[in-house]
Structure formats: C-alpha cells, structure tokens
PDB file of C-alpha atoms in Angstrom:
ATOM      1  CA  MET Z1343      -3.663  15.228  12.789  1.00  0.00           C
ATOM      2  CA  ASN Z1344      -2.772  18.695  13.954  1.00  0.00           C
ATOM      3  CA  SER Z1345      -0.007  20.681  12.260  1.00  0.00           C
ATOM      4  CA  GLU Z1346       2.594  19.693  14.869  1.00  0.00           C
ATOM      5  CA  HIS Z1347       2.070  15.966  14.385  1.00  0.00           C
ATOM      6  CA  SER Z1348       1.883  16.366  10.609  1.00  0.00           C
ATOM      7  CA  LEU Z1349       5.281  18.050  10.702  1.00  0.00           C
ATOM      8  CA  MET Z1350       6.603  15.250  12.918  1.00  0.00           C
ATOM      9  CA  LEU Z1351       5.313  12.656  10.435  1.00  0.00           C
ATOM     10  CA  ASN Z1352       7.136  14.459   7.626  1.00  0.00           C
ATOM     11  CA  MET Z1353      10.320  14.362   9.706  1.00  0.00           C
ATOM     12  CA  VAL Z1354       9.827  10.638  10.273  1.00  0.00           C
ATOM     13  CA  PHE Z1355       9.481  10.191   6.510  1.00  0.00           C
ATOM     14  CA  ILE Z1356      12.737  12.058   5.813  1.00  0.00           C
ATOM     15  CA  THR Z1357      14.630  10.272   8.596  1.00  0.00           C
ATOM     16  CA  LEU Z1358      13.421   6.840   7.514  1.00  0.00           C
ATOM     17  CA  GLY Z1359      14.312   7.617   3.911  1.00  0.00           C
ATOM     18  CA  GLY Z1360      17.861   8.446   4.957  1.00  0.00           C
ATOM     19  CA  LEU Z1361      18.199   5.330   7.120  1.00  0.00           C
ATOM     20  CA  PHE Z1362      16.859   2.930   4.503  1.00  0.00           C
ATOM     21  CA  HIS Z1363      18.957   4.568   1.798  1.00  0.00           C
ATOM     22  CA  LEU Z1364      22.006   4.011   4.008  1.00  0.00           C
ATOM     23  CA  ALA Z1365      20.999   0.386   4.641  1.00  0.00           C
ATOM     24  CA  GLU Z1366      20.707  -0.202   0.893  1.00  0.00           C
ATOM     25  CA  TYR Z1367      24.196   1.255   0.438  1.00  0.00           C
ATOM     26  CA  LEU Z1368      25.753  -0.829   3.230  1.00  0.00           C
ATOM     27  CA  TRP Z1369      23.913  -4.126   2.685  1.00  0.00           C
ATOM     28  CA  PRO Z1370      22.533  -4.134  -0.867  1.00  0.00           C
ATOM     29  CA  ASP Z1371      20.536  -7.145  -2.007  1.00  0.00           C
ATOM     30  CA  ARG Z1372      20.523  -6.446  -5.759  1.00  0.00           C
ATOM     31  CA  ASP Z1373      22.288  -4.144  -8.195  1.00  0.00           C
ATOM     32  CA  LEU Z1374      19.737  -1.469  -9.047  1.00  0.00           C
ATOM     33  CA  THR Z1375      19.302   1.370 -11.504  1.00  0.00           C
ATOM     34  CA  ARG Z1376      17.327   3.894  -9.501  1.00  0.00           C
ATOM     35  CA  LYS Z1377      17.481   6.732 -12.025  1.00  0.00           C
ATOM     36  CA  GLN Z1378      14.885   5.183 -14.307  1.00  0.00           C
ATOM     37  CA  GLU Z1379      12.547   4.655 -11.352  1.00  0.00           C
ATOM     38  CA  PHE Z1380      13.046   7.811  -9.296  1.00  0.00           C
ATOM     39  CA  ALA Z1381      11.022  10.210 -11.464  1.00  0.00           C
ATOM     40  CA  LYS Z1382       8.017   7.879 -11.373  1.00  0.00           C
ATOM     41  CA  ASP Z1383       8.345   7.551  -7.610  1.00  0.00           C
ATOM     42  CA  ILE Z1384       8.410  11.337  -7.170  1.00  0.00           C
ATOM     43  CA  ILE Z1385       5.171  11.589  -9.172  1.00  0.00           C
ATOM     44  CA  ALA Z1386       3.642   8.871  -6.982  1.00  0.00           C
ATOM     45  CA  PHE Z1387       4.730  10.692  -3.827  1.00  0.00           C
ATOM     46  CA  MET Z1388       3.083  13.888  -5.083  1.00  0.00           C
ATOM     47  CA  LEU Z1389      -0.095  11.910  -5.778  1.00  0.00           C
ATOM     48  CA  LEU Z1390       0.004  10.456  -2.254  1.00  0.00           C
ATOM     49  CA  SER Z1391       0.387  13.956  -0.803  1.00  0.00           C
ATOM     50  CA  LEU Z1392      -2.583  15.114  -2.877  1.00  0.00           C
ATOM     51  CA  CYS Z1393      -4.661  12.192  -1.591  1.00  0.00           C
ATOM     52  CA  GLY Z1394      -3.778  13.221   1.934  1.00  0.00           C
ATOM     53  CA  VAL Z1395      -5.192  16.696   1.326  1.00  0.00           C
ATOM     54  CA  LEU Z1396      -8.239  15.658  -0.719  1.00  0.00           C
ATOM     55  CA  ILE Z1397      -9.209  12.401   1.012  1.00  0.00           C
ATOM     56  CA  SER Z1398      -7.477  11.631   4.322  1.00  0.00           C
ATOM     57  CA  THR Z1399      -7.937  14.977   6.049  1.00  0.00           C
ATOM     58  CA  PRO Z1400     -11.585  15.555   5.001  1.00  0.00           C
ATOM     59  CA  LEU Z1401     -12.445  11.955   5.909  1.00  0.00           C
ATOM     60  CA  ILE Z1402     -10.862  12.271   9.348  1.00  0.00           C
ATOM     61  CA  ASN Z1403     -12.681  15.572   9.946  1.00  0.00           C
ATOM     62  CA  TYR Z1404     -15.978  14.002   8.863  1.00  0.00           C
ATOM     63  CA  TYR Z1405     -15.547  10.966  11.105  1.00  0.00           C
ATOM     64  CA  ARG Z1406     -14.817  13.272  14.046  1.00  0.00           C
ATOM     65  CA  THR Z1407     -18.336  14.739  13.693  1.00  0.00           C
ATOM     66  CA  LEU Z1408     -20.135  11.390  13.973  1.00  0.00           C
ATOM     67  CA  ASP Z1409     -21.895  10.201  17.109  1.00  0.00           C
ATOM     68  CA  LEU Z1410     -19.992   7.000  17.869  1.00  0.00           C
ATOM     69  CA  GLY Z1411     -21.147   6.455  21.411  1.00  0.00           C
ATOM     70  CA  LEU Z1412     -21.701   2.717  20.841  1.00  0.00           C
ATOM     71  CA  LEU Z1413     -17.957   2.346  20.321  1.00  0.00           C
ATOM     72  CA  ALA Z1414     -17.076   4.128  23.582  1.00  0.00           C
ATOM     73  CA  PRO Z1415     -15.578   0.935  25.137  1.00  0.00           C
ATOM     74  CA  LEU Z1416     -13.039   0.782  22.306  1.00  0.00           C
ATOM     75  CA  HIS Z1417     -12.436   4.526  22.401  1.00  0.00           C
ATOM     76  CA  GLY Z1418     -11.688   4.305  26.120  1.00  0.00           C
ATOM     77  CA  LEU Z1419      -8.846   1.804  25.804  1.00  0.00           C
ATOM     78  CA  GLY Z1420      -5.270   2.839  26.556  1.00  0.00           C
ATOM     79  CA  SER Z1421      -3.234   4.443  23.791  1.00  0.00           C
ATOM     80  CA  PHE Z1422      -0.879   1.508  23.245  1.00  0.00           C
ATOM     81  CA  THR Z1423      -3.766  -0.967  23.103  1.00  0.00           C
ATOM     82  CA  LYS Z1424      -5.728   1.177  20.653  1.00  0.00           C
ATOM     83  CA  ILE Z1425      -2.748   1.684  18.334  1.00  0.00           C
ATOM     84  CA  ALA Z1426      -1.838  -2.025  18.451  1.00  0.00           C
ATOM     85  CA  LEU Z1427      -5.403  -3.212  17.780  1.00  0.00           C
ATOM     86  CA  ALA Z1428      -5.946  -0.608  15.057  1.00  0.00           C
ATOM     87  CA  THR Z1429      -2.735  -1.738  13.341  1.00  0.00           C
ATOM     88  CA  LEU Z1430      -3.714  -5.413  13.562  1.00  0.00           C
ATOM     89  CA  ILE Z1431      -7.272  -4.893  12.279  1.00  0.00           C
ATOM     90  CA  THR Z1432      -6.152  -2.538   9.503  1.00  0.00           C
ATOM     91  CA  ASP Z1433      -3.550  -5.042   8.375  1.00  0.00           C
ATOM     92  CA  PHE Z1434      -6.179  -7.801   8.293  1.00  0.00           C
ATOM     93  CA  LEU Z1435      -8.441  -5.635   6.114  1.00  0.00           C
ATOM     94  CA  ASN Z1436      -5.515  -4.621   3.915  1.00  0.00           C
ATOM     95  CA  TYR Z1437      -4.619  -8.271   3.350  1.00  0.00           C
ATOM     96  CA  TRP Z1438      -8.061  -8.850   1.830  1.00  0.00           C
ATOM     97  CA  ILE Z1439      -8.052  -5.580  -0.121  1.00  0.00           C
ATOM     98  CA  HIS Z1440      -4.701  -6.638  -1.550  1.00  0.00           C
ATOM     99  CA  TYR Z1441      -5.996 -10.148  -2.253  1.00  0.00           C
ATOM    100  CA  TYR Z1442      -9.002  -8.895  -4.215  1.00  0.00           C
ATOM    101  CA  MET Z1443      -6.846  -6.391  -6.091  1.00  0.00           C
ATOM    102  CA  HIS Z1444      -4.998  -9.373  -7.504  1.00  0.00           C
ATOM    103  CA  LYS Z1445      -7.980 -11.678  -7.868  1.00  0.00           C
ATOM    104  CA  TYR Z1446     -10.335  -9.456  -9.877  1.00  0.00           C
ATOM    105  CA  SER Z1447      -9.304  -7.776 -13.126  1.00  0.00           C
ATOM    106  CA  TRP Z1448     -11.411  -4.665 -12.459  1.00  0.00           C
ATOM    107  CA  TYR Z1449      -9.605  -4.117  -9.140  1.00  0.00           C
ATOM    108  CA  TRP Z1450      -6.214  -5.062 -10.566  1.00  0.00           C
ATOM    109  CA  LYS Z1451      -6.410  -1.817 -12.560  1.00  0.00           C
ATOM    110  CA  ALA Z1452      -5.999   0.061  -9.280  1.00  0.00           C
ATOM    111  CA  HIS Z1453      -2.933  -1.963  -8.302  1.00  0.00           C
ATOM    112  CA  VAL Z1454      -1.009  -2.809 -11.475  1.00  0.00           C
ATOM    113  CA  HIS Z1455       0.944   0.471 -11.393  1.00  0.00           C
ATOM    114  CA  HIS Z1456       2.552  -0.667  -8.136  1.00  0.00           C
ATOM    115  CA  HIS Z1457       3.720  -3.856  -9.853  1.00  0.00           C
ATOM    116  CA  ARG Z1458       5.416  -2.072 -12.747  1.00  0.00           C
ATOM    117  CA  VAL Z1459       8.468  -1.524 -10.528  1.00  0.00           C
ATOM    118  CA  GLU Z1460      11.449  -3.476 -11.860  1.00  0.00           C
ATOM    119  CA  ASN Z1461      14.026  -2.003  -9.455  1.00  0.00           C
ATOM    120  CA  LEU Z1462      12.449  -2.362  -6.028  1.00  0.00           C
ATOM    121  CA  TYR Z1463      13.819  -0.119  -3.268  1.00  0.00           C
ATOM    122  CA  TRP Z1464      12.489   1.687  -0.209  1.00  0.00           C
ATOM    123  CA  PHE Z1465      10.932   4.686  -2.006  1.00  0.00           C
ATOM    124  CA  SER Z1466       9.275   2.617  -4.757  1.00  0.00           C
ATOM    125  CA  GLY Z1467       6.949   1.131  -2.165  1.00  0.00           C
ATOM    126  CA  LEU Z1468       4.922   4.350  -2.438  1.00  0.00           C
ATOM    127  CA  ARG Z1469       4.415   4.051  -6.187  1.00  0.00           C
ATOM    128  CA  ALA Z1470       0.725   3.396  -6.685  1.00  0.00           C
ATOM    129  CA  SER Z1471      -2.387   4.682  -8.414  1.00  0.00           C
ATOM    130  CA  PHE Z1472      -5.079   7.025  -7.124  1.00  0.00           C
ATOM    131  CA  GLY Z1473      -7.441   4.051  -6.836  1.00  0.00           C
ATOM    132  CA  HIS Z1474      -4.855   2.129  -4.823  1.00  0.00           C
ATOM    133  CA  TYR Z1475      -4.361   5.008  -2.407  1.00  0.00           C
ATOM    134  CA  VAL Z1476      -8.093   5.530  -1.945  1.00  0.00           C
ATOM    135  CA  SER Z1477      -8.612   1.853  -1.063  1.00  0.00           C
ATOM    136  CA  PHE Z1478      -5.952   1.745   1.625  1.00  0.00           C
ATOM    137  CA  ILE Z1479      -6.660   5.221   2.983  1.00  0.00           C
ATOM    138  CA  LEU Z1480     -10.302   4.230   3.552  1.00  0.00           C
ATOM    139  CA  SER Z1481      -9.337   1.161   5.565  1.00  0.00           C
ATOM    140  CA  ARG Z1482      -6.630   2.858   7.596  1.00  0.00           C
ATOM    141  CA  VAL Z1483      -8.579   6.014   8.436  1.00  0.00           C
ATOM    142  CA  THR Z1484     -11.879   4.217   9.095  1.00  0.00           C
ATOM    143  CA  VAL Z1485     -10.334   1.764  11.546  1.00  0.00           C
ATOM    144  CA  GLY Z1486      -8.173   4.387  13.223  1.00  0.00           C
ATOM    145  CA  ILE Z1487     -10.841   7.050  13.674  1.00  0.00           C
ATOM    146  CA  VAL Z1488     -14.206   5.266  13.711  1.00  0.00           C
ATOM    147  CA  LEU Z1489     -13.298   2.137  15.670  1.00  0.00           C
ATOM    148  CA  PHE Z1490     -10.686   3.586  18.015  1.00  0.00           C
ATOM    149  CA  ASN Z1491     -11.060   7.378  17.832  1.00  0.00           C
ATOM    150  CA  LEU Z1492      -7.287   7.827  17.757  1.00  0.00           C
ATOM    151  CA  SER Z1493      -6.120  11.223  18.933  1.00  0.00           C
ATOM    152  CA  SER Z1494      -3.715  13.302  16.871  1.00  0.00           C
ATOM    153  CA  GLY Z1495      -0.744  11.902  18.780  1.00  0.00           C
ATOM    154  CA  GLU Z1496      -2.003   8.318  18.566  1.00  0.00           C
ATOM    155  CA  LEU Z1497      -2.639   8.772  14.858  1.00  0.00           C
ATOM    156  CA  PHE Z1498       0.956   9.909  14.443  1.00  0.00           C
ATOM    157  CA  PHE Z1499       2.330   6.651  15.891  1.00  0.00           C
ATOM    158  CA  TYR Z1500      -0.246   4.559  14.000  1.00  0.00           C
ATOM    159  CA  LEU Z1501       0.703   6.110  10.642  1.00  0.00           C
ATOM    160  CA  SER Z1502       4.422   6.128  11.442  1.00  0.00           C
ATOM    161  CA  PHE Z1503       4.424   2.373  12.026  1.00  0.00           C
ATOM    162  CA  GLY Z1504       2.678   1.849   8.685  1.00  0.00           C
ATOM    163  CA  LEU Z1505       5.300   4.023   6.994  1.00  0.00           C
ATOM    164  CA  ILE Z1506       8.182   2.125   8.624  1.00  0.00           C
ATOM    165  CA  THR Z1507       6.846  -1.261   7.556  1.00  0.00           C
ATOM    166  CA  ASN Z1508       6.139  -0.069   4.004  1.00  0.00           C
ATOM    167  CA  PHE Z1509       9.698   1.204   3.559  1.00  0.00           C
ATOM    168  CA  TYR Z1510      11.111  -1.898   5.246  1.00  0.00           C
ATOM    169  CA  GLN Z1511       9.364  -4.501   3.088  1.00  0.00           C
ATOM    170  CA  HIS Z1512      10.253  -2.708  -0.150  1.00  0.00           C
ATOM    171  CA  THR Z1513      13.863  -1.928   0.714  1.00  0.00           C
ATOM    172  CA  ASN Z1514      16.707  -3.365  -1.343  1.00  0.00           C
ATOM    173  CA  ALA Z1515      18.750  -4.318   1.707  1.00  0.00           C
ATOM    174  CA  ARG Z1516      19.593  -7.562   3.439  1.00  0.00           C
ATOM    175  CA  ILE Z1517      18.037  -6.736   6.784  1.00  0.00           C
ATOM    176  CA  GLY Z1518      15.936  -9.230   8.679  1.00  0.00           C
ATOM    177  CA  HIS Z1519      16.131 -12.838   9.798  1.00  0.00           C
ATOM    178  CA  ARG Z1520      14.161 -15.994   9.111  1.00  0.00           C
ATOM    179  CA  TRP Z1521      12.563 -15.945  12.547  1.00  0.00           C
ATOM    180  CA  VAL Z1522      11.287 -12.415  11.873  1.00  0.00           C
ATOM    181  CA  GLU Z1523       9.380 -13.781   8.872  1.00  0.00           C
ATOM    182  CA  TRP Z1524       7.060 -15.717  11.172  1.00  0.00           C
ATOM    183  CA  VAL Z1525       5.640 -12.365  12.281  1.00  0.00           C
ATOM    184  CA  LEU Z1526       6.620  -9.568   9.894  1.00  0.00           C
ATOM    185  CA  VAL Z1527       6.812  -9.219   6.128  1.00  0.00           C
ATOM    186  CA  THR Z1528      10.543  -8.868   5.403  1.00  0.00           C
ATOM    187  CA  PRO Z1529      12.068  -7.422   2.210  1.00  0.00           C
ATOM    188  CA  ARG Z1530      12.805 -10.802   0.655  1.00  0.00           C
ATOM    189  CA  VAL Z1531       9.300 -12.129   1.456  1.00  0.00           C
ATOM    190  CA  HIS Z1532       7.603  -9.159  -0.174  1.00  0.00           C
ATOM    191  CA  ARG Z1533      10.077  -9.016  -3.067  1.00  0.00           C
ATOM    192  CA  LEU Z1534       8.895 -12.462  -4.136  1.00  0.00           C
ATOM    193  CA  HIS Z1535       5.377 -11.041  -4.380  1.00  0.00           C
ATOM    194  CA  HIS Z1536       6.725  -8.566  -6.958  1.00  0.00           C
ATOM    195  CA  ALA Z1537       8.266 -11.307  -9.098  1.00  0.00           C
ATOM    196  CA  SER Z1538       7.302 -11.356 -12.751  1.00  0.00           C
ATOM    197  CA  ASN Z1539       6.868 -15.142 -12.713  1.00  0.00           C
ATOM    198  CA  GLY Z1540       3.261 -15.323 -11.549  1.00  0.00           C
ATOM    199  CA  ARG Z1541       3.684 -15.209  -7.755  1.00  0.00           C
ATOM    200  CA  ARG Z1542       1.523 -12.131  -7.313  1.00  0.00           C
ATOM    201  CA  LEU Z1543      -1.265 -14.048  -5.531  1.00  0.00           C
ATOM    202  CA  LYS Z1544       1.261 -15.080  -2.888  1.00  0.00           C
ATOM    203  CA  ASN Z1545       2.816 -13.210   0.037  1.00  0.00           C
ATOM    204  CA  LEU Z1546      -0.002 -10.668   0.107  1.00  0.00           C
ATOM    205  CA  ALA Z1547       0.333  -9.506   3.715  1.00  0.00           C
ATOM    206  CA  THR Z1548       1.239  -5.865   4.178  1.00  0.00           C
ATOM    207  CA  ILE Z1549       2.704  -5.927   7.704  1.00  0.00           C
ATOM    208  CA  PHE Z1550       2.152  -9.244   9.495  1.00  0.00           C
ATOM    209  CA  SER Z1551       3.199 -12.357   7.577  1.00  0.00           C
ATOM    210  CA  PHE Z1552       1.015 -14.682   9.648  1.00  0.00           C
ATOM    211  CA  TRP Z1553      -2.015 -13.683   7.549  1.00  0.00           C
ATOM    212  CA  ASP Z1554      -0.372 -15.384   4.563  1.00  0.00           C
ATOM    213  CA  ARG Z1555       0.357 -18.484   6.619  1.00  0.00           C
ATOM    214  CA  MET Z1556      -3.161 -18.483   8.022  1.00  0.00           C
ATOM    215  CA  PHE Z1557      -4.892 -18.179   4.633  1.00  0.00           C
ATOM    216  CA  GLY Z1558      -2.542 -20.347   2.589  1.00  0.00           C
ATOM    217  CA  THR Z1559      -0.869 -17.656   0.492  1.00  0.00           C
ATOM    218  CA  TYR Z1560       2.618 -17.812   1.997  1.00  0.00           C
ATOM    219  CA  VAL Z1561       5.600 -18.788  -0.157  1.00  0.00           C
ATOM    220  CA  ASP Z1562       8.998 -19.278   1.452  1.00  0.00           C
ATOM    221  CA  PRO Z1563      11.716 -17.292  -0.390  1.00  0.00           C
ATOM    222  CA  GLU Z1564      14.105 -20.169   0.356  1.00  0.00           C
ATOM    223  CA  THR Z1565      12.220 -22.290  -2.189  1.00  0.00           C
ATOM    224  CA  HIS Z1566      13.017 -19.939  -5.089  1.00  0.00           C
ATOM    225  CA  PRO Z1567      16.266 -18.794  -6.714  1.00  0.00           C
ATOM    226  CA  ALA Z1568      17.190 -15.276  -5.698  1.00  0.00           C
ATOM    227  CA  ASP Z1569      17.793 -13.922  -9.210  1.00  0.00           C
ATOM    228  CA  TYR Z1570      14.184 -13.816 -10.449  1.00  0.00           C
ATOM    229  CA  GLU Z1571      13.002 -10.766 -12.390  1.00  0.00           C
ATOM    230  CA  LEU Z1572      10.704  -8.164 -10.885  1.00  0.00           C
ATOM    231  CA  GLY Z1573       7.822  -6.177 -12.307  1.00  0.00           C
ATOM    232  CA  VAL Z1574       4.987  -6.484 -14.778  1.00  0.00           C
ATOM    233  CA  LYS Z1575       6.038  -5.226 -18.189  1.00  0.00           C
ATOM    234  CA  SER Z1576       4.565  -1.845 -19.034  1.00  0.00           C
ATOM    235  CA  ASP Z1577       2.463  -0.717 -21.981  1.00  0.00           C
ATOM    236  CA  LYS Z1578       3.528   2.904 -22.441  1.00  0.00           C
ATOM    237  CA  LYS Z1579       0.121   3.879 -23.807  1.00  0.00           C
ATOM    238  CA  SER Z1580      -1.570   2.941 -20.534  1.00  0.00           C
ATOM    239  CA  GLU Z1581       0.739   4.553 -17.946  1.00  0.00           C
ATOM    240  CA  TRP Z1582      -1.423   7.605 -17.191  1.00  0.00           C
ATOM    241  CA  LYS Z1583      -4.582   5.516 -17.079  1.00  0.00           C
ATOM    242  CA  GLU Z1584      -2.854   3.179 -14.639  1.00  0.00           C
ATOM    243  CA  LEU Z1585      -1.820   6.146 -12.501  1.00  0.00           C
ATOM    244  CA  ILE Z1586      -5.506   6.938 -12.025  1.00  0.00           C
ATOM    245  CA  GLY Z1587      -6.245   3.266 -11.358  1.00  0.00           C
ATOM    246  CA  PHE Z1588      -9.856   2.995 -12.487  1.00  0.00           C
TER     247      PHE Z1588
END
C-alpha cells in the first residue's frame, strides 16, 4: 500500500480499538484482568508491525514485479468482486492453515502462543508468534496480490475487513446474534475455540463460520456452559521460544 492508505489503515486500527473497547465496557461478557495481558499484547503488536516491514511490504513489492498475464481475467474484475473473492479464498486457506496448526505438533509451535491468552479481549486477538504471522501473511498477501492484483486502495479495504473481523471475534462483548453465526464467526463461537478443555480442533474458521459447518468442526456454544476456562497454561521457560514460533 502507499503511505496514504497505510496511514488510513492505522486510523482504522485506532478507531476500531476505541469502538471495541467501548463495546466491552458497555456489554461485557466476562470479568477480565487486562493488566496481566496488555504488556504481552503490546509486544505482539510490535512483532506484527515488524513483520509488516520485513515480510508484507517486500513480498507485495516482489509480487508486483511478476508477469501474471495468465491471471488477467481475475485482475480485470470489479473492485468489489475482487475484494469479496479475495476475502473468501483467503479465509478458506486460513481455515486449513489454522486446522494444521492444531493438528500437527511441529506447526502447533507457531500457534500455541496465541492460545496462552486467559483473558480474551479485542486486542489479544493479535497476540501470536513470528511463525504464526508469517503463515497468515503469506496466504493473505499471495491471494490479494497474485490472484487479484489488488490496488493500494483495494488492499486497504481487504486488510481493513480482516482487521475488523479479528477484533470482533476476540472481543469480550455480547455483540452478535445466533443467525449471524450461520455466516460469521462471532465472539462466543471463537471463544469456545480458546477453551482450555480440549476444544481447540473445533470452531477453526477465521471469518466465515460456514467452513466449520462444511468440514464438521463446528461446535454450538449453546451446548456448553458459559463459564469454561480459557487458555493453555504457560511454561515460563518457553515463552520467548513460543514468541518466535519455530
């Protein structure tokens, strides 16, 4: 993205943070202790920013140099269609990336840091390892740039929607409705995925909940008590290794 759209994305981040923080204040789902989580989330945010500089931007610039004439029919679609299809395809790929992160122990190392969160709220959705970020950056950037050649403005909307849905599904607020859960991953659907009772191979979708229904990994939150614990217990000796994620 150009500097103007990068600045706009930062403004979206700040605005969304304020809105979801307000929602958690007005309609809280659980009593949380954010202080013990916030420092870790700041570190994760700094790591994400670093990945943007070291991975996302160079990868986008590299993809822009490729001769992708065979994909011209996709590149020539309207902006809305390209953004919608890119979001759908990326989410499909991310479902399977997420699935294999949980299925294989070697890949779990890249994801376990995200599941250490015991007080889940909007900002903690960004807490992840370097390996985690690399995996999802590759899918998002490759689909957006290679398949659909999204312009700077289109990339802004594509990334903004991903940011909105990430904050939404991790928020500690009672916002959403059962009918929404047929299409989107709501906070209570994703919160069950973070339970410490062995449900981590369920509710794996990252935006659209119908992937879970389609592939048999959906669990209805109505079938579980609402007071379950969250997070995988941490081994202090391994925290920095988990932050790297390899």
